[in-house]
């Protein structure tokens, strides 16, 4: 990774119109403050277990739970995300965070990356060009700021720790649709009071306390060839259903059937 310099310009762009990934505890706190939280689901075909040396697959394995789509083994990864259009409800007129000492980990980390297999690319960030100068941020592949690194470590630990709770949450809320990983997300926007109640009921969840494989999962894709391929290998797959209770966020242009 190239060396990078960075000084936040306080432009506030990273506090506007976002989906902020939250830990389970942060999602509860966000909802209690009156904010909106949605769920984003993706499914990864998982026909065989990867070798131990495949560190990227092991990282994904630790942040997903096992399930099945038809006869295809899959792993389901779920994000809890704070959603808002325009300014974050916690952003002050002076562009300062109103919950600075309790802000989510992802706000402490941005623009650094949490996923160790994603290289930080300034062009993919909302920060203006003049932010990428000044204070050394990355040297020899290592973040200089130990507080940011500690927040990244916390976020990685939480994303693995939260997996059983998220499996339970999906079962409680009856969620069973997901986009193909790297092609998009299926989004669910439950009523805030229902989501908070479901999150509060998770306190006794322990790993393996509920087998998510009991629920058949359905792939959703806006690309005809994806639906055909997944169906051909035994999965349940279909185009987004306009009347269903989920939304679909596709990264690619739709290719309709026919
Ligand atoms: S919680 Fe604070 S830092 Fe995070 S997006 Fe909102 S205003 Fe910005
Ligand atoms: S978008 Fe970048 S420069 Fe602007 S406030 Fe956020 S971290 Fe700072």
CSV table of C-alpha atoms and ligand atoms in Angstrom, one decimal:
chain,number,residue,atom,x,y,z
A,1,UNK,CA,0.0,0.0,0.0
A,2,UNK,CA,1.3,3.5,-0.9
A,3,UNK,CA,2.1,6.0,1.8
A,4,UNK,CA,-0.8,8.5,2.4
A,5,UNK,CA,-1.1,11.8,4.1
A,6,UNK,CA,-4.4,13.1,5.4
A,7,UNK,CA,-5.9,16.0,7.3
A,8,UNK,CA,-9.7,16.1,7.7
A,9,UNK,CA,-11.0,19.4,6.3
A,10,UNK,CA,-14.2,19.2,8.3
A,11,UNK,CA,-16.1,19.4,5.0
A,12,UNK,CA,-18.9,17.2,6.6
A,13,UNK,CA,-19.4,15.1,3.5
A,14,UNK,CA,-19.0,11.9,5.4
A,15,UNK,CA,-21.9,12.9,7.7
A,16,UNK,CA,-24.4,13.4,4.8
A,17,UNK,CA,-26.7,11.0,3.0
A,18,UNK,CA,-25.1,7.8,4.2
A,19,UNK,CA,-25.6,4.2,5.2
A,20,UNK,CA,-23.4,3.9,8.3
A,21,UNK,CA,-22.5,0.4,9.3
A,22,UNK,CA,-23.2,-0.2,13.0
A,23,UNK,CA,-22.5,-2.9,15.5
A,24,UNK,CA,-25.5,-4.5,17.3
A,25,UNK,CA,-24.9,-2.3,20.4
A,26,UNK,CA,-24.5,0.8,18.2
A,27,UNK,CA,-27.7,0.0,16.4
A,28,UNK,CA,-29.6,-0.2,19.7
A,29,UNK,CA,-28.2,3.2,20.7
A,30,UNK,CA,-28.9,4.7,17.4
A,31,UNK,CA,-32.6,3.6,17.5
A,32,UNK,CA,-32.9,4.8,21.1
A,33,UNK,CA,-31.8,8.3,19.9
A,34,UNK,CA,-34.6,8.2,17.4
A,35,UNK,CA,-32.5,7.4,14.3
A,36,UNK,CA,-33.4,5.0,11.5
A,37,UNK,CA,-31.6,1.6,11.1
A,38,UNK,CA,-32.0,-0.8,8.2
A,39,UNK,CA,-30.5,-4.2,7.4
A,40,UNK,CA,-28.5,-5.0,4.3
A,41,UNK,CA,-28.2,-8.7,3.3
A,42,UNK,CA,-25.9,-10.5,0.9
A,43,UNK,CA,-25.4,-14.2,0.3
A,44,UNK,CA,-22.2,-15.9,-0.7
A,45,UNK,CA,-22.4,-19.3,-2.4
A,46,UNK,CA,-20.3,-21.6,-0.2
A,47,UNK,CA,-20.2,-25.1,-1.7
A,48,UNK,CA,-17.0,-26.1,0.1
A,49,UNK,CA,-15.1,-24.8,3.0
A,50,UNK,CA,-12.0,-22.8,2.0
A,51,UNK,CA,-8.5,-23.9,3.0
A,52,UNK,CA,-7.1,-22.3,6.2
A,53,UNK,CA,-4.5,-20.4,4.2
A,54,UNK,CA,-7.3,-18.5,2.3
A,55,UNK,CA,-7.3,-15.6,4.8
A,56,UNK,CA,-9.8,-13.5,2.8
A,57,UNK,CA,-12.3,-16.4,2.8
A,58,UNK,CA,-11.7,-17.0,6.5
A,59,UNK,CA,-12.4,-13.3,7.2
A,60,UNK,CA,-15.7,-13.6,5.3
A,61,UNK,CA,-16.5,-16.9,7.0
A,62,UNK,CA,-16.1,-15.3,10.5
A,63,UNK,CA,-18.5,-12.5,9.5
A,64,UNK,CA,-21.3,-14.6,8.1
A,65,UNK,CA,-23.6,-17.4,9.2
A,66,UNK,CA,-24.3,-20.7,7.4
A,67,UNK,CA,-27.6,-21.2,5.6
A,68,UNK,CA,-29.0,-22.9,2.4
A,69,UNK,CA,-30.6,-21.6,-0.7
A,70,UNK,CA,-32.4,-24.5,-2.2
A,71,UNK,CA,-29.7,-27.2,-2.3
A,72,UNK,CA,-26.8,-24.7,-2.4
A,73,UNK,CA,-24.9,-24.0,0.8
A,74,UNK,CA,-24.5,-20.3,1.3
A,75,UNK,CA,-23.2,-17.9,3.9
A,76,UNK,CA,-25.3,-14.9,4.8
A,77,UNK,CA,-23.7,-11.6,5.7
A,78,UNK,CA,-25.9,-8.9,7.3
A,79,UNK,CA,-25.1,-5.2,7.9
A,80,UNK,CA,-27.0,-3.0,10.3
A,81,UNK,CA,-26.9,0.5,8.9
A,82,UNK,CA,-28.0,3.9,10.1
A,83,UNK,CA,-29.7,5.6,7.2
A,84,UNK,CA,-30.4,9.3,6.6
A,85,UNK,CA,-30.8,11.5,3.7
A,86,UNK,CA,-29.1,14.9,3.9
A,87,UNK,CA,-27.3,15.7,7.2
A,88,UNK,CA,-26.8,13.1,9.9
A,89,UNK,CA,-29.3,13.8,12.7
A,90,UNK,CA,-26.3,14.2,15.0
A,91,UNK,CA,-24.5,16.8,12.9
A,92,UNK,CA,-24.5,20.3,14.2
A,93,UNK,CA,-24.7,23.5,12.2
A,94,UNK,CA,-21.0,24.0,12.9
A,95,UNK,CA,-20.2,20.6,11.2
A,96,UNK,CA,-19.3,19.1,14.6
A,97,UNK,CA,-20.7,15.7,15.7
A,98,UNK,CA,-23.3,16.1,18.5
A,99,UNK,CA,-22.5,12.6,19.9
A,100,UNK,CA,-18.7,12.8,19.4
A,101,UNK,CA,-17.7,10.7,22.4
A,102,UNK,CA,-20.4,8.1,21.5
A,103,UNK,CA,-20.1,8.2,17.8
A,104,UNK,CA,-20.1,4.8,16.0
A,105,UNK,CA,-16.8,3.1,15.3
A,106,UNK,CA,-17.1,3.6,11.6
A,107,UNK,CA,-17.2,7.4,12.1
A,108,UNK,CA,-14.0,7.2,14.1
A,109,UNK,CA,-12.3,5.1,11.3
A,110,UNK,CA,-13.3,7.0,8.1
A,111,UNK,CA,-11.7,7.3,5.7
A,112,UNK,CA,-9.6,4.3,6.6
A,113,UNK,CA,-10.8,0.9,5.8
A,114,UNK,CA,-12.1,-1.8,8.2
A,115,UNK,CA,-11.7,-4.7,5.9
A,116,UNK,CA,-8.0,-5.7,5.8
A,117,UNK,CA,-8.5,-6.9,2.2
A,118,UNK,CA,-9.7,-3.6,0.9
A,119,UNK,CA,-6.9,-1.1,-0.1
A,120,UNK,CA,-7.7,2.5,0.9
A,121,UNK,CA,-8.2,4.4,-2.3
A,122,UNK,CA,-8.7,8.2,-2.0
A,123,UNK,CA,-10.7,8.3,-5.2
A,124,UNK,CA,-13.4,6.1,-3.6
A,125,UNK,CA,-13.8,8.4,-0.6
A,126,UNK,CA,-15.8,11.5,-0.2
A,127,UNK,CA,-13.0,13.6,1.1
A,128,UNK,CA,-11.9,16.5,-1.1
A,129,UNK,CA,-8.5,16.4,-2.8
A,130,UNK,CA,-6.9,18.9,-0.4
A,131,UNK,CA,-7.6,16.5,2.5
A,132,UNK,CA,-5.0,14.1,1.2
A,133,UNK,CA,-2.0,16.0,2.3
A,134,UNK,CA,-0.5,17.2,5.5
A,135,UNK,CA,-0.2,14.7,8.4
A,136,UNK,CA,1.3,11.2,7.7
A,137,UNK,CA,-1.6,8.7,7.7
A,138,UNK,CA,-0.1,5.5,6.3
A,139,UNK,CA,3.5,4.5,6.2
A,140,UNK,CA,4.8,1.1,4.9
A,141,UNK,CA,1.2,-0.2,4.9
A,142,UNK,CA,0.6,0.7,8.6
A,143,UNK,CA,-1.8,3.3,9.9
A,144,UNK,CA,0.1,5.9,12.0
A,145,UNK,CA,-2.8,6.8,14.2
A,146,UNK,CA,-3.0,4.2,17.0
A,147,UNK,CA,-6.5,5.3,18.1
A,148,UNK,CA,-7.9,4.7,14.6
A,149,UNK,CA,-6.2,1.4,14.5
A,150,UNK,CA,-7.7,0.5,17.9
A,151,UNK,CA,-11.2,1.4,16.5
A,152,UNK,CA,-10.6,-0.8,13.4
A,153,UNK,CA,-9.6,-3.7,15.7
A,154,UNK,CA,-12.8,-3.1,17.8
A,155,UNK,CA,-14.9,-3.0,14.6
A,156,UNK,CA,-13.4,-6.2,13.3
A,157,UNK,CA,-14.0,-8.0,16.6
A,158,UNK,CA,-17.6,-6.7,16.8
A,159,UNK,CA,-18.4,-7.8,13.3
A,160,UNK,CA,-17.4,-11.4,14.1
A,161,UNK,CA,-18.9,-11.3,17.6
A,162,UNK,CA,-22.3,-10.0,16.2
A,163,UNK,CA,-22.9,-12.8,13.7
A,164,UNK,CA,-25.0,-15.1,16.0
A,165,UNK,CA,-27.1,-12.1,17.0
A,166,UNK,CA,-27.7,-11.2,13.4
A,167,UNK,CA,-28.7,-14.7,12.5
A,168,UNK,CA,-31.2,-14.6,15.3
A,169,UNK,CA,-32.4,-11.2,14.2
A,170,UNK,CA,-33.1,-12.4,10.7
A,171,UNK,CA,-35.0,-15.4,12.1
A,172,UNK,CA,-37.0,-13.2,14.4
A,173,UNK,CA,-37.9,-10.6,11.7
A,174,UNK,CA,-38.5,-13.3,9.0
A,175,UNK,CA,-35.8,-12.1,6.6
A,176,UNK,CA,-34.8,-14.6,4.0
A,177,UNK,CA,-33.8,-12.6,0.8
A,178,UNK,CA,-30.3,-11.5,0.0
A,179,UNK,CA,-28.4,-10.2,-3.0
A,180,UNK,CA,-25.5,-12.1,-4.5
A,181,UNK,CA,-22.3,-10.9,-2.7
A,182,UNK,CA,-20.5,-8.2,-4.7
A,183,UNK,CA,-23.5,-7.7,-6.9
A,184,UNK,CA,-25.7,-5.7,-4.5
A,185,UNK,CA,-27.7,-5.9,-1.3
A,186,UNK,CA,-31.2,-6.6,-0.3
A,187,UNK,CA,-32.4,-4.0,2.2
A,188,UNK,CA,-35.0,-4.3,4.9
A,189,UNK,CA,-36.4,-1.3,6.7
A,190,UNK,CA,-38.4,-2.6,9.6
A,191,UNK,CA,-40.3,-0.2,11.9
A,192,UNK,CA,-37.9,1.3,14.4
A,193,UNK,CA,-39.8,0.1,17.4
A,194,UNK,CA,-40.0,-3.5,16.0
A,195,UNK,CA,-36.3,-3.6,15.2
A,196,UNK,CA,-35.4,-2.2,18.6
A,197,UNK,CA,-37.6,-4.8,20.3
A,198,UNK,CA,-36.0,-7.6,18.3
A,199,UNK,CA,-32.5,-6.3,19.1
A,200,UNK,CA,-33.4,-6.0,22.8
A,201,UNK,CA,-34.6,-9.6,22.7
A,202,UNK,CA,-31.1,-10.8,21.6
A,203,UNK,CA,-29.4,-10.5,24.9
A,204,UNK,CA,-29.3,-14.3,25.5
A,205,UNK,CA,-28.0,-15.2,22.1
A,206,UNK,CA,-25.0,-17.5,22.2
A,207,UNK,CA,-23.1,-19.0,19.2
A,208,UNK,CA,-25.0,-21.9,17.7
A,209,UNK,CA,-28.1,-21.2,19.9
A,210,UNK,CA,-30.2,-21.2,16.7
A,211,UNK,CA,-29.6,-23.0,13.4
A,212,UNK,CA,-30.1,-20.5,10.7
A,213,UNK,CA,-29.9,-23.3,8.1
A,214,UNK,CA,-33.6,-24.1,9.0
A,215,UNK,CA,-34.6,-21.0,7.0
A,216,UNK,CA,-34.3,-21.3,3.2
A,217,UNK,CA,-32.7,-18.1,1.7
A,218,UNK,CA,-33.6,-16.6,-1.6
A,219,UNK,CA,-31.2,-14.9,-3.9
A,220,UNK,CA,-32.4,-11.6,-5.5
A,221,UNK,CA,-30.7,-10.2,-8.6
A,222,UNK,CA,-31.6,-7.7,-11.3
A,223,UNK,CA,-29.4,-9.6,-13.7
A,224,UNK,CA,-31.1,-12.4,-15.7
A,225,UNK,CA,-27.8,-14.3,-16.1
A,226,UNK,CA,-27.2,-14.3,-12.4
A,227,UNK,CA,-30.7,-15.7,-11.7
A,228,UNK,CA,-30.2,-18.4,-14.4
A,229,UNK,CA,-26.7,-19.4,-13.1
A,230,UNK,CA,-27.8,-19.6,-9.5
A,231,UNK,CA,-30.9,-21.6,-10.4
A,232,UNK,CA,-28.8,-24.0,-12.4
A,233,UNK,CA,-26.7,-24.9,-9.4
A,234,UNK,CA,-29.7,-25.5,-7.2
A,235,UNK,CA,-30.2,-22.1,-5.5
A,236,UNK,CA,-33.5,-20.3,-5.1
A,237,UNK,CA,-33.1,-17.1,-7.2
A,238,UNK,CA,-35.4,-14.5,-8.7
A,239,UNK,CA,-35.6,-10.9,-9.9
A,240,UNK,CA,-36.6,-8.3,-7.3
A,241,UNK,CA,-40.3,-8.5,-6.6
A,242,UNK,CA,-41.8,-5.0,-6.6
A,243,UNK,CA,-44.5,-6.0,-4.1
A,244,UNK,CA,-42.1,-7.6,-1.6
A,245,UNK,CA,-41.1,-6.1,1.7
A,246,UNK,CA,-37.5,-5.6,0.8
A,247,UNK,CA,-35.6,-3.2,-1.4
A,248,UNK,CA,-32.9,-4.1,-3.8
A,249,UNK,CA,-29.6,-2.1,-4.3
A,250,UNK,CA,-27.8,-3.4,-7.3
A,251,UNK,CA,-24.3,-2.4,-8.2
A,252,UNK,CA,-24.8,-3.2,-11.9
A,253,UNK,CA,-27.3,-2.4,-14.7
A,254,UNK,CA,-30.2,-4.7,-14.8
A,255,UNK,CA,-30.4,-7.3,-17.6
A,256,UNK,CA,-34.1,-8.3,-17.8
A,257,UNK,CA,-35.3,-11.8,-18.8
A,258,UNK,CA,-35.9,-12.5,-22.5
B,1,LIG,S1,-22.6,10.2,14.2
B,1,LIG,FE1,-21.4,12.1,14.1
B,1,LIG,S2,-19.5,11.6,13.0
B,1,LIG,FE2,-21.1,10.0,12.6
B,1,LIG,S3,-22.1,10.6,10.7
B,1,LIG,FE3,-23.3,11.5,12.4
B,1,LIG,S4,-22.5,13.5,12.8
B,1,LIG,FE4,-21.0,12.4,11.5
B,2,LIG,S1,-15.4,13.6,4.1
B,2,LIG,FE1,-13.2,13.4,4.7
B,2,LIG,S2,-12.4,15.5,4.9
B,2,LIG,FE2,-14.7,15.6,4.8
B,2,LIG,S3,-15.3,15.6,7.0
B,2,LIG,FE3,-15.3,13.5,6.3
B,2,LIG,S4,-13.3,12.7,6.9
B,2,LIG,FE4,-13.1,14.9,6.9
